[in-house]
PDB file of C-alpha atoms in Angstrom:
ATOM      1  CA  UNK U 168     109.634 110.052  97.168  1.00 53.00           C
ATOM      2  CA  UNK U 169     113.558 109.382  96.326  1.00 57.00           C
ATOM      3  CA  UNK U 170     115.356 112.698  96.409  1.00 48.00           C
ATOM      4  CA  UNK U 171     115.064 113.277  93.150  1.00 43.00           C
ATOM      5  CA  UNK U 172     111.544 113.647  93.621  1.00 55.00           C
ATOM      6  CA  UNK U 173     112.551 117.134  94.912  1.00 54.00           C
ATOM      7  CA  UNK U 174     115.921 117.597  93.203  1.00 43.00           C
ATOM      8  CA  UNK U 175     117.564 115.460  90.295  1.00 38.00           C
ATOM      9  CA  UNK U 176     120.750 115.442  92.273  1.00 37.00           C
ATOM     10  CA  UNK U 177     119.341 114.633  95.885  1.00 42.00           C
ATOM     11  CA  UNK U 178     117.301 111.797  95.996  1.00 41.00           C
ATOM     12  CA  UNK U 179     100.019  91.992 100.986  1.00 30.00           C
ATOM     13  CA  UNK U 180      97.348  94.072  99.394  1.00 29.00           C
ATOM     14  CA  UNK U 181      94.623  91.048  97.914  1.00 27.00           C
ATOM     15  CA  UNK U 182      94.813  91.689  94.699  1.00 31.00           C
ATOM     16  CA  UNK U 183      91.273  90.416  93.729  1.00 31.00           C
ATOM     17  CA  UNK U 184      89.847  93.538  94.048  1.00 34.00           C
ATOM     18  CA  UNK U 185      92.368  95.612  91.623  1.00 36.00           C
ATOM     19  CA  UNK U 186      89.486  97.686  90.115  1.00 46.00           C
ATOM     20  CA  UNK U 187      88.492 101.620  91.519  1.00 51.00           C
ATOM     21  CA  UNK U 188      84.954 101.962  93.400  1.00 51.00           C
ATOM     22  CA  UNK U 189      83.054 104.798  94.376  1.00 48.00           C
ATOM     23  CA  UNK U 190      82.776 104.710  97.718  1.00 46.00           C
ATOM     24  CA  UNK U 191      79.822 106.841  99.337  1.00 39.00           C
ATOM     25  CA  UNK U 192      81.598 108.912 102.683  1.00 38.00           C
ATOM     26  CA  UNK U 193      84.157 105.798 102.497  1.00 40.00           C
ATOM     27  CA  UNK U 194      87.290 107.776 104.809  1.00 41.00           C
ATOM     28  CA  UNK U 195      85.093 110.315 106.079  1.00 36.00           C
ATOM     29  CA  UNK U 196      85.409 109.515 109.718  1.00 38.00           C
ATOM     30  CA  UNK U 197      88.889 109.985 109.399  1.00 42.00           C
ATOM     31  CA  UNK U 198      88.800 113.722 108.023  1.00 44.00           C
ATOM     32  CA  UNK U 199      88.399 115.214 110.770  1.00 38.00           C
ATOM     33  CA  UNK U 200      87.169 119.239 111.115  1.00 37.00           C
ATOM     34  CA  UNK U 201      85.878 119.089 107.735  1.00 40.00           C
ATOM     35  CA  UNK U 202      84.684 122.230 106.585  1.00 44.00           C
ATOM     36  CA  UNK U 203      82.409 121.646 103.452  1.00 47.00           C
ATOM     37  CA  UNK U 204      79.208 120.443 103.615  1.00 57.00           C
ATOM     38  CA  UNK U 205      78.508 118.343 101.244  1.00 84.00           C
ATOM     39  CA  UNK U 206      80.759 115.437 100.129  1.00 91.00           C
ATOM     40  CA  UNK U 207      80.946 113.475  96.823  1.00 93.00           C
ATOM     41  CA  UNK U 208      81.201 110.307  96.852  1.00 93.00           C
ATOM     42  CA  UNK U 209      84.900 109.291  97.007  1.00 94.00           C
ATOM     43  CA  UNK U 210      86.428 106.975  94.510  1.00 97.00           C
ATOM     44  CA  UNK U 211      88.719 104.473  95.933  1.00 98.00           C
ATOM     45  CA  UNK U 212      91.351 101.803  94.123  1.00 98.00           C
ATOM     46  CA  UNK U 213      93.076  98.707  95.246  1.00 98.00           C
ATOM     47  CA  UNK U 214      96.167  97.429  93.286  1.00 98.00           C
ATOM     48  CA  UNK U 215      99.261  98.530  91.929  1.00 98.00           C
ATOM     49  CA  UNK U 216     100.577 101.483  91.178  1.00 98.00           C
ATOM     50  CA  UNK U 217     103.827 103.826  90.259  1.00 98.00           C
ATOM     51  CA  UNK U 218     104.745 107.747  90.563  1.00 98.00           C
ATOM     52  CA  UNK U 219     107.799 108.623  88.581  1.00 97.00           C
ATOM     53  CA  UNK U 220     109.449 112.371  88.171  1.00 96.00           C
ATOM     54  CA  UNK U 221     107.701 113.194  85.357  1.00 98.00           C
ATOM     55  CA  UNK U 222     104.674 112.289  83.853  1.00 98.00           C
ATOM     56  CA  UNK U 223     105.048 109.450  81.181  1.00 98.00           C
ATOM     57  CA  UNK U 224     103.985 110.241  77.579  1.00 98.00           C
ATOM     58  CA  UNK U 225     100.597 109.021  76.165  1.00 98.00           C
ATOM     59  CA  UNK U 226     102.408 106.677  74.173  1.00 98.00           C
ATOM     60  CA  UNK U 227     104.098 105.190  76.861  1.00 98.00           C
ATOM     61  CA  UNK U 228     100.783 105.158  79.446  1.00 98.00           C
ATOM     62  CA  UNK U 229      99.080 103.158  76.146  1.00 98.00           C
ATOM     63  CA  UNK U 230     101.597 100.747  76.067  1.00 98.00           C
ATOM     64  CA  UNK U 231     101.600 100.501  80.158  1.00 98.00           C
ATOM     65  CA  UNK U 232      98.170  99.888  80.477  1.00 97.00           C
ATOM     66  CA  UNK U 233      98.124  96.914  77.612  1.00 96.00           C
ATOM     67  CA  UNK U 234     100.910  95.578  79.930  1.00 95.00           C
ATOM     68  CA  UNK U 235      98.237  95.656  82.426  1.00 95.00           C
ATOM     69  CA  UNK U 236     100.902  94.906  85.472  1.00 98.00           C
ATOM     70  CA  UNK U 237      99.979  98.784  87.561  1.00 98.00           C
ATOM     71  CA  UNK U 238      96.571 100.353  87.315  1.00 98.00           C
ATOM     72  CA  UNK U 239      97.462 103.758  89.562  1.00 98.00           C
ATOM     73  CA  UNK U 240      99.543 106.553  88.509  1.00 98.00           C
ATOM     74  CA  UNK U 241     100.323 109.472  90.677  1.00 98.00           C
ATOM     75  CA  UNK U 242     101.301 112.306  89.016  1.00 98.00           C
ATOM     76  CA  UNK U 243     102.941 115.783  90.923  1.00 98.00           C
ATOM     77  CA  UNK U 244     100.896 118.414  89.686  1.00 98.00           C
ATOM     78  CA  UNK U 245     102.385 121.230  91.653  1.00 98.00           C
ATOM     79  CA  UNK U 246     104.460 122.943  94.415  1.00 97.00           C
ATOM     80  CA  UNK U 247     107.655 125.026  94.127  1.00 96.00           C
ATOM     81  CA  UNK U 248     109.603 122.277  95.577  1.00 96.00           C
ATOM     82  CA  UNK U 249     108.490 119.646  92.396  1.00 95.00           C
ATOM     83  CA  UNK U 250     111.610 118.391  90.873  1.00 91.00           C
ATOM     84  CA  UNK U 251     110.854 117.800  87.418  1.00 94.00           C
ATOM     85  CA  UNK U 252     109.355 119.397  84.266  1.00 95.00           C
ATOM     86  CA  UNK U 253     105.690 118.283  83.257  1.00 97.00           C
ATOM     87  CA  UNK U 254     105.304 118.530  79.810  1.00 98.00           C
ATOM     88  CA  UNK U 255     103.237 115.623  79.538  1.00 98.00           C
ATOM     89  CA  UNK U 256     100.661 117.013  82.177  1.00 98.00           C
ATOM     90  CA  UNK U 257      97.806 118.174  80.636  1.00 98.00           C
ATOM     91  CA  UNK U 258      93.918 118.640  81.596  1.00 98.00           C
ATOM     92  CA  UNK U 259      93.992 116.548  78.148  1.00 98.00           C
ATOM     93  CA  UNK U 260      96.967 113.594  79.316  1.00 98.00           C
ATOM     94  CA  UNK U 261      94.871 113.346  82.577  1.00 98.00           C
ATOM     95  CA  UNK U 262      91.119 112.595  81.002  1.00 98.00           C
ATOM     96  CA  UNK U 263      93.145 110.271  78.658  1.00 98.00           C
ATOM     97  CA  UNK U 264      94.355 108.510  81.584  1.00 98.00           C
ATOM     98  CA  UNK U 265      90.953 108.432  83.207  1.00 98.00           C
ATOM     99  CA  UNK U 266      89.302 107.181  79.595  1.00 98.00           C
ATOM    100  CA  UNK U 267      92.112 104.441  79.625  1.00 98.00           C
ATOM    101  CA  UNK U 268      91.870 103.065  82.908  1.00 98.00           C
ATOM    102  CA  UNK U 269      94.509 104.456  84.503  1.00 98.00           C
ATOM    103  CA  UNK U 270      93.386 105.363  88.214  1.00 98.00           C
ATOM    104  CA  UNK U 271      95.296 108.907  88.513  1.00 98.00           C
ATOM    105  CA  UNK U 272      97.049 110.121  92.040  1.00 98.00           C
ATOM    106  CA  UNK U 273      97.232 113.550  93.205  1.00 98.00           C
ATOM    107  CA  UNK U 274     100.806 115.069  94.120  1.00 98.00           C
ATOM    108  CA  UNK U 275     101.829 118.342  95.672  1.00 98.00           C
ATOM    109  CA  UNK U 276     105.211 119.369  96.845  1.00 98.00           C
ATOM    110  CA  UNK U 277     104.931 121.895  98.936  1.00 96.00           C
ATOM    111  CA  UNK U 278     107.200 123.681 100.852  1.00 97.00           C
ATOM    112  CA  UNK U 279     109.585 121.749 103.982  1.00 97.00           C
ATOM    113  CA  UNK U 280     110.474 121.801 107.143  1.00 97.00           C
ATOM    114  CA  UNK U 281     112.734 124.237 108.055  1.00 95.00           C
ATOM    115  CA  UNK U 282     115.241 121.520 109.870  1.00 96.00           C
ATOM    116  CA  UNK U 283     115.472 119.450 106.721  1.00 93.00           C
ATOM    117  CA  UNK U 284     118.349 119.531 105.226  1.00 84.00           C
ATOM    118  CA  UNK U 285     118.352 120.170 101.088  1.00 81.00           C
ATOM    119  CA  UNK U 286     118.301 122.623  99.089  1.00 82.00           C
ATOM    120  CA  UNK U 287     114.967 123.187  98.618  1.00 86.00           C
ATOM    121  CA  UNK U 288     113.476 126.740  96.903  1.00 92.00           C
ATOM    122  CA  UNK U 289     110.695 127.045  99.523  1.00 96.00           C
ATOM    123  CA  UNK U 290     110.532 125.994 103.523  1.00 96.00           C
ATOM    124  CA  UNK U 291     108.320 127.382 106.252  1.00 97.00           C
ATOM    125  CA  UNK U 292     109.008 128.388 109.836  1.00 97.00           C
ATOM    126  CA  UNK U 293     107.470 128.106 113.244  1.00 98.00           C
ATOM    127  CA  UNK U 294     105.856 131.781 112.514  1.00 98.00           C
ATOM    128  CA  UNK U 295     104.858 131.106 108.742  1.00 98.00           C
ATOM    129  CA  UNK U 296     103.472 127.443 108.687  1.00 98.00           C
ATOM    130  CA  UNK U 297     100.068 127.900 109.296  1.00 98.00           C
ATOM    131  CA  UNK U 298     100.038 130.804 106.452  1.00 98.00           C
ATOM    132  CA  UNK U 299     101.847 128.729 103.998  1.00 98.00           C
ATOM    133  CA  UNK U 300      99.812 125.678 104.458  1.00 98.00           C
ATOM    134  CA  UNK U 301      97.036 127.710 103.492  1.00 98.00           C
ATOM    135  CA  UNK U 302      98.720 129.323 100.545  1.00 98.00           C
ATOM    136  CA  UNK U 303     100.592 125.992  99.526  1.00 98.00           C
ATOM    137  CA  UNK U 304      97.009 124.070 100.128  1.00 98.00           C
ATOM    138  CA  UNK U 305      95.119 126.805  97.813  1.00 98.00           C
ATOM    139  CA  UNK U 306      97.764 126.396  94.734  1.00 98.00           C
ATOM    140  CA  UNK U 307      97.124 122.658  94.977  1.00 98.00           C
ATOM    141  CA  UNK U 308      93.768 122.834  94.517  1.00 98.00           C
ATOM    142  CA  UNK U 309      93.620 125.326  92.042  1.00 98.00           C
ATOM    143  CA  UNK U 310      96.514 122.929  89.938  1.00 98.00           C
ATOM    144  CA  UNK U 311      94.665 119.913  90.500  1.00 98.00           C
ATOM    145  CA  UNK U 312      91.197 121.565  89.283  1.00 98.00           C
ATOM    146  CA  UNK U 313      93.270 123.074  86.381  1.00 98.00           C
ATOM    147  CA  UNK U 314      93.978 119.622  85.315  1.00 98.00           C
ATOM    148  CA  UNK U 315      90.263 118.338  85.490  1.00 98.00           C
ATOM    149  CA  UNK U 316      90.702 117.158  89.061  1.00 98.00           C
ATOM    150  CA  UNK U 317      87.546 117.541  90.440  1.00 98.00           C
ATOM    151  CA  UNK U 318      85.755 118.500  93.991  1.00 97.00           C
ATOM    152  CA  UNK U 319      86.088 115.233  96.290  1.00 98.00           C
ATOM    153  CA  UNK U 320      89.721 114.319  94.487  1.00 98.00           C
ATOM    154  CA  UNK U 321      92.641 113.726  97.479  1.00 98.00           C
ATOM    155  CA  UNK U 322      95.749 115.577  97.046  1.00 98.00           C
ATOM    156  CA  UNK U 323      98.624 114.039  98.168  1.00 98.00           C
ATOM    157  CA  UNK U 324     100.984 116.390  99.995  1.00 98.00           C
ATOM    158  CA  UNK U 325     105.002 115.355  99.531  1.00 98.00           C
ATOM    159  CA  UNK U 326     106.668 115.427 102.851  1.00 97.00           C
ATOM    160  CA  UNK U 327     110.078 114.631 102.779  1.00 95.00           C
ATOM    161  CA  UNK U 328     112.642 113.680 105.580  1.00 95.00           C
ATOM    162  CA  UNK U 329     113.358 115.585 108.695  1.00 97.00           C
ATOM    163  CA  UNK U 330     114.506 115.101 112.247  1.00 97.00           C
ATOM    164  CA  UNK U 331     111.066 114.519 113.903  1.00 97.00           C
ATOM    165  CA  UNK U 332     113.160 114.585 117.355  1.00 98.00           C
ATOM    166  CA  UNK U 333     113.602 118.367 116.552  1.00 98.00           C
ATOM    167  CA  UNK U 334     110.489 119.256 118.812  1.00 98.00           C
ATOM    168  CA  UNK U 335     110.423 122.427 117.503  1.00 98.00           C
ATOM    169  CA  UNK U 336     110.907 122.037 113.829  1.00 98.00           C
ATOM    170  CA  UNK U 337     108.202 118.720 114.330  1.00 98.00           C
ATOM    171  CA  UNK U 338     105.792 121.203 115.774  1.00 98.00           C
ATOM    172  CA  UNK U 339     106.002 123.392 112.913  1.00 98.00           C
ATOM    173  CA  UNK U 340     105.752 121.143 110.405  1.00 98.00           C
ATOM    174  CA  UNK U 341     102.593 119.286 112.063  1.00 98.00           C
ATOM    175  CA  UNK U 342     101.276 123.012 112.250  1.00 98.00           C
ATOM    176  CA  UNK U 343     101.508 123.259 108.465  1.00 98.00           C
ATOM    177  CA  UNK U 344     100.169 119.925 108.276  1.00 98.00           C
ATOM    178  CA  UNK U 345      97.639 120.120 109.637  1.00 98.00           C
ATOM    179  CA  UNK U 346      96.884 124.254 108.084  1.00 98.00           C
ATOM    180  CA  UNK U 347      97.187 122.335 104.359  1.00 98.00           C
ATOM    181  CA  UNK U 348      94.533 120.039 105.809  1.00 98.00           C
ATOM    182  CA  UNK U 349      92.108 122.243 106.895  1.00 98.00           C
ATOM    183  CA  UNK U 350      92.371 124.383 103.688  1.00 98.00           C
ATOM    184  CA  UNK U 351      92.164 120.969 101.514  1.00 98.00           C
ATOM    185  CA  UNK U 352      88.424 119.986 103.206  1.00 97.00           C
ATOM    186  CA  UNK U 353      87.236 123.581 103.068  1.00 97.00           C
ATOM    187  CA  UNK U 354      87.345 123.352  99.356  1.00 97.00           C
ATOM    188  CA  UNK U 355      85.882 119.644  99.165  1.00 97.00           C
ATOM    189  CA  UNK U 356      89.098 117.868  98.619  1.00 98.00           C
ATOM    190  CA  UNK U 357      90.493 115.217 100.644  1.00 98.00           C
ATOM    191  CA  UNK U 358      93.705 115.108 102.170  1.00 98.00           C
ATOM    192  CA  UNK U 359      96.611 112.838 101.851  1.00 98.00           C
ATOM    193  CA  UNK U 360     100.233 112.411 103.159  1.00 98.00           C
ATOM    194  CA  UNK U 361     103.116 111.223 101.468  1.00 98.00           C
ATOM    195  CA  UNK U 362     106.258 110.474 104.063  1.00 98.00           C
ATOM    196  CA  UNK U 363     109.030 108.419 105.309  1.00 97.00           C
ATOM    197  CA  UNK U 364     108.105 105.653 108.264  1.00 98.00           C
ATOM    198  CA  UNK U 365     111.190 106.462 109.927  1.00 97.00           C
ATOM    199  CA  UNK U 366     109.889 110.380 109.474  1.00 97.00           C
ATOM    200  CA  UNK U 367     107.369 112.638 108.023  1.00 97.00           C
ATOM    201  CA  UNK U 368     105.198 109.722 108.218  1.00 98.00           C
ATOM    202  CA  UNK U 369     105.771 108.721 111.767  1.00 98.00           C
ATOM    203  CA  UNK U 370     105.048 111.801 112.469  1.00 98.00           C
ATOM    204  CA  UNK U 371     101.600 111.853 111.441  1.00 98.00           C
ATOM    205  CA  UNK U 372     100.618 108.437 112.348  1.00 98.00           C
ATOM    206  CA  UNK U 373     101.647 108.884 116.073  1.00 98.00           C
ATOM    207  CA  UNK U 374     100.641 112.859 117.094  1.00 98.00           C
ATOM    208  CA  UNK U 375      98.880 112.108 120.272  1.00 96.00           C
ATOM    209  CA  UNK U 376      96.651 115.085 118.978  1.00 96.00           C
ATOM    210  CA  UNK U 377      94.513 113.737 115.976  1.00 97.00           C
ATOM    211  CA  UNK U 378      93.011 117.124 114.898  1.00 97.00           C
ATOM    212  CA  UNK U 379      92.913 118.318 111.171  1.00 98.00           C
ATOM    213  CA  UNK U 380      95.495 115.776 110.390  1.00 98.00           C
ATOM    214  CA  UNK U 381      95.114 113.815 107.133  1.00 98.00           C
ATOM    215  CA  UNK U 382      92.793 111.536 106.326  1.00 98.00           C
ATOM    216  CA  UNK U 383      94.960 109.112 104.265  1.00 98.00           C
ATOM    217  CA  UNK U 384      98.992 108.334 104.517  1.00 98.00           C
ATOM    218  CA  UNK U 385     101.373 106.982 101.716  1.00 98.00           C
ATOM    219  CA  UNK U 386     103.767 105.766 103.955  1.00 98.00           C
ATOM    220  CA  UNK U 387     107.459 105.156 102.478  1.00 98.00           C
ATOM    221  CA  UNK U 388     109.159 101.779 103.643  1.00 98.00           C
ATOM    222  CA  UNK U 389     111.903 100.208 101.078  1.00 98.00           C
ATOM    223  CA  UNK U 390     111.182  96.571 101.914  1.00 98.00           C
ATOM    224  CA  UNK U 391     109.823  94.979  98.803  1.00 98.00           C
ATOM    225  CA  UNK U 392     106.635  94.316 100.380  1.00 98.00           C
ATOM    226  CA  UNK U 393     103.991  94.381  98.244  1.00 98.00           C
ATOM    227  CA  UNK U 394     101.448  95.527 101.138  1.00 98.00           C
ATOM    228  CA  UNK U 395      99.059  97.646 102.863  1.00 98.00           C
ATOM    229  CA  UNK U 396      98.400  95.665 105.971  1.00 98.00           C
ATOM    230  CA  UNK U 397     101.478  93.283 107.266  1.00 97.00           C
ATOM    231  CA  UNK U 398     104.157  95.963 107.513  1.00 97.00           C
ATOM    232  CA  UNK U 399     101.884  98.628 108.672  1.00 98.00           C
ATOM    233  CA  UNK U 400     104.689 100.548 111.429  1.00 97.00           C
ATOM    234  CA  UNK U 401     101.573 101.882 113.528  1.00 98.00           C
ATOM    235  CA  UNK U 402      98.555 101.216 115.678  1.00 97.00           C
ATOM    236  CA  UNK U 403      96.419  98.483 113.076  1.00 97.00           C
ATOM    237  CA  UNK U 404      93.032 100.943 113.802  1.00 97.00           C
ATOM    238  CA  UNK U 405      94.451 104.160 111.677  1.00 98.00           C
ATOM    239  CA  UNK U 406      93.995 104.677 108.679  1.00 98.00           C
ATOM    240  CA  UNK U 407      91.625 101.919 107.763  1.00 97.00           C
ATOM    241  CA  UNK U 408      88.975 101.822 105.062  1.00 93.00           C
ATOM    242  CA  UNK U 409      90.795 102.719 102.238  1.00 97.00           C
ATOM    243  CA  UNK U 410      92.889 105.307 103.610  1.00 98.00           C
ATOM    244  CA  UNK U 411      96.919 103.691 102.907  1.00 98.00           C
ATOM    245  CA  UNK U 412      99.572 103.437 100.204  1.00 98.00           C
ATOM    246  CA  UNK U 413     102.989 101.949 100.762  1.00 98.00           C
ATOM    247  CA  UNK U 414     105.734 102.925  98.117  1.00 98.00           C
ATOM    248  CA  UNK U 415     107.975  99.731  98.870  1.00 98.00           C
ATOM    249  CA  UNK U 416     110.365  99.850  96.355  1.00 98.00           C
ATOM    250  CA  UNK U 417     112.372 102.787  94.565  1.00 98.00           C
ATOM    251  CA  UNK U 418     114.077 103.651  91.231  1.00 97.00           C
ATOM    252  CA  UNK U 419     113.045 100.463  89.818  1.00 98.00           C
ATOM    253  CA  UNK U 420     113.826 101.204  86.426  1.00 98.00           C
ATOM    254  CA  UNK U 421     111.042  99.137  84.279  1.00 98.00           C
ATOM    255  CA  UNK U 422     110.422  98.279  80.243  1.00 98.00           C
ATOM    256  CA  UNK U 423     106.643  97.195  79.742  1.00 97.00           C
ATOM    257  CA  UNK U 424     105.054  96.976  76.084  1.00 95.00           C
ATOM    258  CA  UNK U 425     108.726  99.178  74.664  1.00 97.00           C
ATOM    259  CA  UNK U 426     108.915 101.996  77.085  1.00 98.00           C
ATOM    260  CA  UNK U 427     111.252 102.072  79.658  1.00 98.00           C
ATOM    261  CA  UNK U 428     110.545 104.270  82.688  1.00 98.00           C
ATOM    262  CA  UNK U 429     112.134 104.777  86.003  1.00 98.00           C
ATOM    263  CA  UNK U 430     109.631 104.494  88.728  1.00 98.00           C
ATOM    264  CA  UNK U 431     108.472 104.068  92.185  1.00 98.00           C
ATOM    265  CA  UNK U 432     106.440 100.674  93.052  1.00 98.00           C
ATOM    266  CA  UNK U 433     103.287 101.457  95.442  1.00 98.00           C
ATOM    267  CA  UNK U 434     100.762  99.019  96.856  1.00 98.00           C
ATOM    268  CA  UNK U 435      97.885 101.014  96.941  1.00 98.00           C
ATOM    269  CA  UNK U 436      94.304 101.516  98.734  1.00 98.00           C
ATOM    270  CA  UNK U 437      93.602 104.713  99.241  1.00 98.00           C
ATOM    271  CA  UNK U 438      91.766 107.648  97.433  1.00 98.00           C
ATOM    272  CA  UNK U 439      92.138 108.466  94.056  1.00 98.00           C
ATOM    273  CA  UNK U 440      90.994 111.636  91.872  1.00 98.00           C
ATOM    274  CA  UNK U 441      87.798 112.239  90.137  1.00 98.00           C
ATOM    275  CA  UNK U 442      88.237 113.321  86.777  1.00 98.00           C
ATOM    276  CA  UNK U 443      85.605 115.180  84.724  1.00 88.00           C
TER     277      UNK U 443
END
């Protein structure tokens, strides 16, 4: 996300198919060391959608939706590094989203690499990352279930910039990674990567070593492409079958049916959460 996504002060898909589908094991092969035995069915939309700092009233969703431009909303429901109050986010704002349409998107900001540089209230190391990706993968789940996020849901973890030619600091972050991962699948929910293409992201999409890394990547790349699939940085066989977003553009401060709200545009096909 922008910085502000962590601090105030730093900061062509077809569209024919814009509905969400369940999609039985749909990603699976790409979740890799999955712990859990028994999957639901994952639920999948193509089409628009925005994130913004903090989750938009119920007014203002209403009046979105008529608008009918985005479909997706993703929504950070935890992590000590999250930015923004939530006063909106509810168990009771997220089935109203669900009973309105609105296909919801799992956020977690967890804690950063220690190389990054911001001021940021929680970071790991080489010799804590695997324990806090299990601790910061735990609290995720338990948010996203307190919110009516159920079993089978992805959860989108927040990775912000970093030197990835720090070999050190890239190792411990792919450690973490790759520890949030694990923890994610053992409790039936898939994972998810949010990250730069010139960073975080990059990182992911070209470890040589594929193990326990997530299944799907939201892949930040400012270029006002409206796409999945034409400005995709990597090899064109990862993360298929439903498995990318692409935030193209930023702070794109937007008025739809008399609400104006500062978002993030996203061309999305990836996961979203199941909501009971």
């Amino acid at each position: 996300m922008p910085k502000h996504r962590l601090s105030r002060r730093g900061r062509h898909i077809a569209w024919a198919a814009t509905g969400a589908v369940v999609v039985a094991g749909a990603g699976i092969a790409a979740q890799t060391s999955m712990a859990a035995p028994a999957w639901p069915a994952q639920k999948t939309y193509t089409g628009r959608a925005f994130d913004a700092c903090t989750a938009p009233s119920l007014t203002a969703m209403k009046a979105w939706k008529k608008d009918a431009y985005y479909g997706g909303v993703a929504v950070y429901v935890g992590g000590r590094n999250r930015g923004c109050a939530q006063p909106n986010l509810t168990k009771s704002w997220v089935k109203s989203m669900d009973t309105l349409g609105w296909r919801v998107i799992p956020l977690y900001v967890g804690a950063q690499p220690p190389c990054q540089k911001s001021r940021n209230k929680e970071r790991f190391t080489a010799a804590t990352a695997a324990s806090v990706g299990v601790s910061n993968a735990n609290d995720a789940v338990a948010k996203a279930a307190a919110l009516g996020m159920k079993a089978g849901s992805p959860i989108y973890l927040n990775m912000e910039s970093y030197d990835i030619a720090d070999k050190a600091c890239n190792d411990a972050t792919l450690t973490y990674v790759r520890s949030f991962t694990r923890t994610l699948r053992a409790k039936t929910y898939r994972a998810g990567l949010y990250g730069f293409s010139s960073s975080s992201a990059k990182a992911v999409a070209t470890a040589k070593n594929r193990t326990d890394l997530p299944g799907n990547l939201w892949y930040a790349l400012w270029n006002g492409q409206e796409t999945t699939t034409r400005d995709w940085p990597w090899d064109p066989k990862l993360y298929t079958d439903h498995s990318r977003g692409h935030q193209y553009k930023a702070n794109s401060r937007e008025s739809r049916g008399g609400h104006t709200i500062t978002v993030d545009r996203n061309a999305w096909d990836a996961p979203v959460a199941i909501i009971g």
